[in-house]
Structure formats: structure tokens, C-alpha cells
Amino acid sequence: MKMFQLDQLKTFAAVLDEGTLEAAARTLHVTPSAVSQRLKAMEDAAGQILLQRTNPARPTTAGEAVLRYARQLRQLEGDAQRELGGAAGSPSTPIPLVVNADSLATWFMAALASLPPEPGVTFELRREDEQHSTQFLRTGAVIAAVTANPEPVQGCSVEPLGALRYRAVASPGYVRHWLPGGPELVAGSTAPVVDFDRKDDLQGGFFRRMTGTALGAPRHYVPSSAEFAQAIRLGMGWGLLPEAECLPLLGSGELVELAPGHPVDVALYWQRWKIDSPALNQLTAAVRATAAHELRQPAPGPGSVRSA
């Protein structure tokens, strides 16, 4: 992409980071007119529209490729600046990552905390369902992701991390009221369920596998890991919780398991851009080590890392 100058690429990324041309101009300490002129020059050079002038601004399909390139250059520039000792007195650019909510709540923060403190290294975490997180890699919004998708996004490598194990649980009071025949799910049950959001099919998929029928029960939508678990503990509905959250409560009797012997394992993968970034390499090593300790691991086999 030699058609673009470095200040143009920085401007393009800033507009998408900040959402508007005016906000990007304030961040870059230039005028909105200068931002507009740089964007126009980029689109003239590319021969196509790169940016949707919406609020917030969004990249076109062609713009997504430009954004990935701009973010890669920014990451490499930050790495070089830190290695040369110039990061201490300059503002840091956070490393953008996308992680599913249950990983954030159970193990991923330990991976970040295990990294040695370095000036200029910060993170910007985005939360997204593990089935949908790779879209952020495709658009260039993030440089790495915890995802359930084993197929590498173009320009990325992927490696398995292990599986997050879930168990279907409910409160004792909920079981007494909604499942008087016993703590198990049956076809046609109208016992309320708790879903994380409208993308969450973990409970619905589990119900289909256990009963052979679709889940038609009333749903509560609680898009926060802590409040999701709290809703189940308070008897609002049944749901699947990671073992790290529910095993102590099952042991104390605060929760009841609805399908003993039928846990759900969600395989997780680490996808990252294929750039030689010391910060990204160090992060990958920390994620790999923490996942090996916290997630369920399959028998070792060859070919664990794949690329696109």
C-alpha cells in the first residue's frame, strides 16, 4: 500500500477509532479540513470509497483492508518506540483485543496480569460472543481475539487454547417451583431460561441436544457475566455457567445441576495478526500459558498452529 502516506494512514485509523472526522482532528491536533483532505487523497489514490461517512464512521470493504494495514503499522511503530526507550514520555496506543465475556470473567485477565509491566503497553478490550468475534479481526478493529472459530481469518494465525467447560444449573427454589418432577430438563418445558443476549445459543443448543426439541421457554436476557450468574442464583431461570463459577455453588448446595454427566465444552482459539510484534508475541505466550492451566486440554497432537 505504497499509495498511502503514513500521516494519511494514521488519520484514517483515528477517524475510525474516534468515530467522526471532528473527533479525529482533535486527537491528531489538526483541523477537520485537513482530515477531510487526507481522506479524499486516500480515496483518490485507491480509486474507490474507503470510509462510510456515518456516525460513527465505518470502513467500506476496501477500507477494512486499509484499516488492518494502518493498525499493523501502528503496532510495529509502537514496538519500535518501546525498544528504543521512547515510550515513557509519549502517549501509548492501546493494543485492541476482543474476548468473550466468560473468558474475561474466568481466566483471560490473569493472562494480562501475568505480563511484566512495561511503559507504553496498554490494552483495549472489546467483549463479543466467541461465535462472532472474528468479525473484528476481518475489519481490522482488533489485532487478536479469543474465538470459537478454528478457521483463520485472512492474514491471521490460529491456535487452540483448550475448552471452557459449562454445566446446566439452577437454584433449589427454581427447581422446586418449575421442575417439580425432578431437576432435569424435559421436552416442551416452559421453565424460564437465562440467555446472555440474543446471540447466545448455548442454552438453546444444550436443550436441543438433551431433549431433541427446540427451546420454547420464556427467556431473560442478561448481558453481563456477573449478573447472568446472579440471575440464575436468584431463581430467575436456568442456564449454563462455567465450572469455575458454578462448582463451588454446587458444592455448597446454592445451585443444583440439571444434567449431571452432561457438561458442555466450548473450544476456544487464539487468533492474531501475523506480524512480528514483540508485544503481541509476549501477549500470545501469556495467553497460551494461562489457557494451558485454566482451560481443559485435549490430548496433544501435531499441527496445533494454523495460518491463513
PDB file of N, CA and C in Angstrom, residues 40-79:
ATOM      1  N   LYS A  40      -9.763  12.241   1.400  1.00  0.00           N
ATOM      2  CA  LYS A  40     -10.057  12.369  -0.033  1.00  0.00           C
ATOM      3  C   LYS A  40      -8.857  11.946  -0.872  1.00  0.00           C
ATOM      4  N   ALA A  41      -7.651  12.334  -0.433  1.00  0.00           N
ATOM      5  CA  ALA A  41      -6.440  11.957  -1.172  1.00  0.00           C
ATOM      6  C   ALA A  41      -6.270  10.436  -1.175  1.00  0.00           C
ATOM      7  N   MET A  42      -6.596   9.783  -0.061  1.00  0.00           N
ATOM      8  CA  MET A  42      -6.501   8.319   0.008  1.00  0.00           C
ATOM      9  C   MET A  42      -7.492   7.669  -0.957  1.00  0.00           C
ATOM     10  N   GLU A  43      -8.713   8.176  -0.965  1.00  0.00           N
ATOM     11  CA  GLU A  43      -9.737   7.585  -1.829  1.00  0.00           C
ATOM     12  C   GLU A  43      -9.435   7.860  -3.301  1.00  0.00           C
ATOM     13  N   ASP A  44      -8.862   9.025  -3.601  1.00  0.00           N
ATOM     14  CA  ASP A  44      -8.444   9.304  -4.982  1.00  0.00           C
ATOM     15  C   ASP A  44      -7.347   8.331  -5.413  1.00  0.00           C
ATOM     16  N   ALA A  45      -6.387   8.074  -4.493  1.00  0.00           N
ATOM     17  CA  ALA A  45      -5.284   7.169  -4.815  1.00  0.00           C
ATOM     18  C   ALA A  45      -5.775   5.735  -4.982  1.00  0.00           C
ATOM     19  N   ALA A  46      -6.753   5.342  -4.147  1.00  0.00           N
ATOM     20  CA  ALA A  46      -7.285   3.973  -4.208  1.00  0.00           C
ATOM     21  C   ALA A  46      -8.290   3.803  -5.336  1.00  0.00           C
ATOM     22  N   GLY A  47      -8.882   4.890  -5.778  1.00  0.00           N
ATOM     23  CA  GLY A  47      -9.891   4.815  -6.832  1.00  0.00           C
ATOM     24  C   GLY A  47     -11.212   4.267  -6.361  1.00  0.00           C
ATOM     25  N   GLN A  48     -11.463   4.349  -5.060  1.00  0.00           N
ATOM     26  CA  GLN A  48     -12.733   3.853  -4.507  1.00  0.00           C
ATOM     27  C   GLN A  48     -12.953   4.441  -3.118  1.00  0.00           C
ATOM     28  N   ILE A  49     -14.202   4.354  -2.673  1.00  0.00           N
ATOM     29  CA  ILE A  49     -14.566   4.865  -1.354  1.00  0.00           C
ATOM     30  C   ILE A  49     -14.010   3.931  -0.282  1.00  0.00           C
ATOM     31  N   LEU A  50     -13.371   4.508   0.713  1.00  0.00           N
ATOM     32  CA  LEU A  50     -12.784   3.730   1.800  1.00  0.00           C
ATOM     33  C   LEU A  50     -13.532   3.892   3.114  1.00  0.00           C
ATOM     34  N   LEU A  51     -14.302   4.975   3.234  1.00  0.00           N
ATOM     35  CA  LEU A  51     -14.928   5.309   4.506  1.00  0.00           C
ATOM     36  C   LEU A  51     -16.386   5.674   4.310  1.00  0.00           C
ATOM     37  N   GLN A  52     -17.257   5.049   5.101  1.00  0.00           N
ATOM     38  CA  GLN A  52     -18.662   5.446   5.134  1.00  0.00           C
ATOM     39  C   GLN A  52     -18.798   6.616   6.100  1.00  0.00           C
ATOM     40  N   ARG A  53     -19.267   7.758   5.593  1.00  0.00           N
ATOM     41  CA  ARG A  53     -19.374   8.959   6.434  1.00  0.00           C
ATOM     42  C   ARG A  53     -20.633   8.899   7.292  1.00  0.00           C
ATOM     43  N   THR A  54     -20.729   7.864   8.100  1.00  0.00           N
ATOM     44  CA  THR A  54     -21.854   7.720   9.021  1.00  0.00           C
ATOM     45  C   THR A  54     -21.423   8.208  10.398  1.00  0.00           C
ATOM     46  N   ASN A  55     -22.298   8.116  11.361  1.00  0.00           N
ATOM     47  CA  ASN A  55     -21.949   8.486  12.731  1.00  0.00           C
ATOM     48  C   ASN A  55     -22.278   7.317  13.664  1.00  0.00           C
ATOM     49  N   PRO A  56     -21.300   6.522  14.090  1.00  0.00           N
ATOM     50  CA  PRO A  56     -19.868   6.709  13.837  1.00  0.00           C
ATOM     51  C   PRO A  56     -19.457   6.268  12.447  1.00  0.00           C
ATOM     52  N   ALA A  57     -18.297   6.737  12.004  1.00  0.00           N
ATOM     53  CA  ALA A  57     -17.770   6.366  10.691  1.00  0.00           C
ATOM     54  C   ALA A  57     -17.444   4.877  10.658  1.00  0.00           C
ATOM     55  N   ARG A  58     -17.608   4.277   9.473  1.00  0.00           N
ATOM     56  CA  ARG A  58     -17.316   2.846   9.315  1.00  0.00           C
ATOM     57  C   ARG A  58     -16.516   2.651   8.026  1.00  0.00           C
ATOM     58  N   PRO A  59     -15.640   1.634   8.015  1.00  0.00           N
ATOM     59  CA  PRO A  59     -14.889   1.379   6.789  1.00  0.00           C
ATOM     60  C   PRO A  59     -15.741   0.636   5.777  1.00  0.00           C
ATOM     61  N   THR A  60     -15.519   0.879   4.506  1.00  0.00           N
ATOM     62  CA  THR A  60     -16.099   0.035   3.468  1.00  0.00           C
ATOM     63  C   THR A  60     -15.307  -1.273   3.431  1.00  0.00           C
ATOM     64  N   THR A  61     -15.696  -2.185   2.550  1.00  0.00           N
ATOM     65  CA  THR A  61     -14.942  -3.436   2.438  1.00  0.00           C
ATOM     66  C   THR A  61     -13.488  -3.160   2.072  1.00  0.00           C
ATOM     67  N   ALA A  62     -13.278  -2.244   1.119  1.00  0.00           N
ATOM     68  CA  ALA A  62     -11.911  -1.864   0.764  1.00  0.00           C
ATOM     69  C   ALA A  62     -11.224  -1.159   1.933  1.00  0.00           C
ATOM     70  N   GLY A  63     -11.986  -0.361   2.660  1.00  0.00           N
ATOM     71  CA  GLY A  63     -11.432   0.359   3.806  1.00  0.00           C
ATOM     72  C   GLY A  63     -10.986  -0.558   4.924  1.00  0.00           C
ATOM     73  N   GLU A  64     -11.615  -1.725   5.051  1.00  0.00           N
ATOM     74  CA  GLU A  64     -11.209  -2.679   6.076  1.00  0.00           C
ATOM     75  C   GLU A  64      -9.775  -3.132   5.855  1.00  0.00           C
ATOM     76  N   ALA A  65      -9.400  -3.361   4.597  1.00  0.00           N
ATOM     77  CA  ALA A  65      -8.018  -3.757   4.291  1.00  0.00           C
ATOM     78  C   ALA A  65      -7.050  -2.632   4.642  1.00  0.00           C
ATOM     79  N   VAL A  66      -7.449  -1.394   4.353  1.00  0.00           N
ATOM     80  CA  VAL A  66      -6.598  -0.250   4.678  1.00  0.00           C
ATOM     81  C   VAL A  66      -6.458  -0.112   6.192  1.00  0.00           C
ATOM     82  N   LEU A  67      -7.559  -0.314   6.918  1.00  0.00           N
ATOM     83  CA  LEU A  67      -7.521  -0.197   8.373  1.00  0.00           C
ATOM     84  C   LEU A  67      -6.602  -1.249   8.984  1.00  0.00           C
ATOM     85  N   ARG A  68      -6.673  -2.489   8.490  1.00  0.00           N
ATOM     86  CA  ARG A  68      -5.774  -3.528   9.004  1.00  0.00           C
ATOM     87  C   ARG A  68      -4.318  -3.113   8.812  1.00  0.00           C
ATOM     88  N   TYR A  69      -4.017  -2.583   7.633  1.00  0.00           N
ATOM     89  CA  TYR A  69      -2.650  -2.161   7.336  1.00  0.00           C
ATOM     90  C   TYR A  69      -2.230  -1.012   8.255  1.00  0.00           C
ATOM     91  N   ALA A  70      -3.117  -0.049   8.462  1.00  0.00           N
ATOM     92  CA  ALA A  70      -2.811   1.094   9.323  1.00  0.00           C
ATOM     93  C   ALA A  70      -2.562   0.642  10.760  1.00  0.00           C
ATOM     94  N   ARG A  71      -3.378  -0.305  11.235  1.00  0.00           N
ATOM     95  CA  ARG A  71      -3.212  -0.774  12.620  1.00  0.00           C
ATOM     96  C   ARG A  71      -1.931  -1.600  12.765  1.00  0.00           C
ATOM     97  N   GLN A  72      -1.594  -2.365  11.748  1.00  0.00           N
ATOM     98  CA  GLN A  72      -0.355  -3.140  11.803  1.00  0.00           C
ATOM     99  C   GLN A  72       0.855  -2.213  11.875  1.00  0.00           C
ATOM    100  N   LEU A  73       0.846  -1.168  11.048  1.00  0.00           N
ATOM    101  CA  LEU A  73       1.945  -0.207  11.085  1.00  0.00           C
ATOM    102  C   LEU A  73       2.020   0.483  12.445  1.00  0.00           C
ATOM    103  N   ARG A  74       0.859   0.822  13.009  1.00  0.00           N
ATOM    104  CA  ARG A  74       0.851   1.494  14.305  1.00  0.00           C
ATOM    105  C   ARG A  74       1.414   0.583  15.399  1.00  0.00           C
ATOM    106  N   GLN A  75       1.065  -0.719  15.341  1.00  0.00           N
ATOM    107  CA  GLN A  75       1.578  -1.656  16.321  1.00  0.00           C
ATOM    108  C   GLN A  75       3.098  -1.790  16.212  1.00  0.00           C
ATOM    109  N   LEU A  76       3.584  -1.923  14.982  1.00  0.00           N
ATOM    110  CA  LEU A  76       5.024  -2.061  14.780  1.00  0.00           C
ATOM    111  C   LEU A  76       5.764  -0.782  15.179  1.00  0.00           C
ATOM    112  N   GLU A  77       5.159   0.364  14.919  1.00  0.00           N
ATOM    113  CA  GLU A  77       5.770   1.624  15.311  1.00  0.00           C
ATOM    114  C   GLU A  77       5.867   1.720  16.831  1.00  0.00           C
ATOM    115  N   GLY A  78       4.796   1.299  17.527  1.00  0.00           N
ATOM    116  CA  GLY A  78       4.816   1.306  18.986  1.00  0.00           C
ATOM    117  C   GLY A  78       5.859   0.355  19.552  1.00  0.00           C
ATOM    118  N   ASP A  79       5.989  -0.823  18.924  1.00  0.00           N
ATOM    119  CA  ASP A  79       7.014  -1.778  19.361  1.00  0.00           C
ATOM    120  C   ASP A  79       8.412  -1.170  19.238  1.00  0.00           C
TER     121      ASP A  79
END
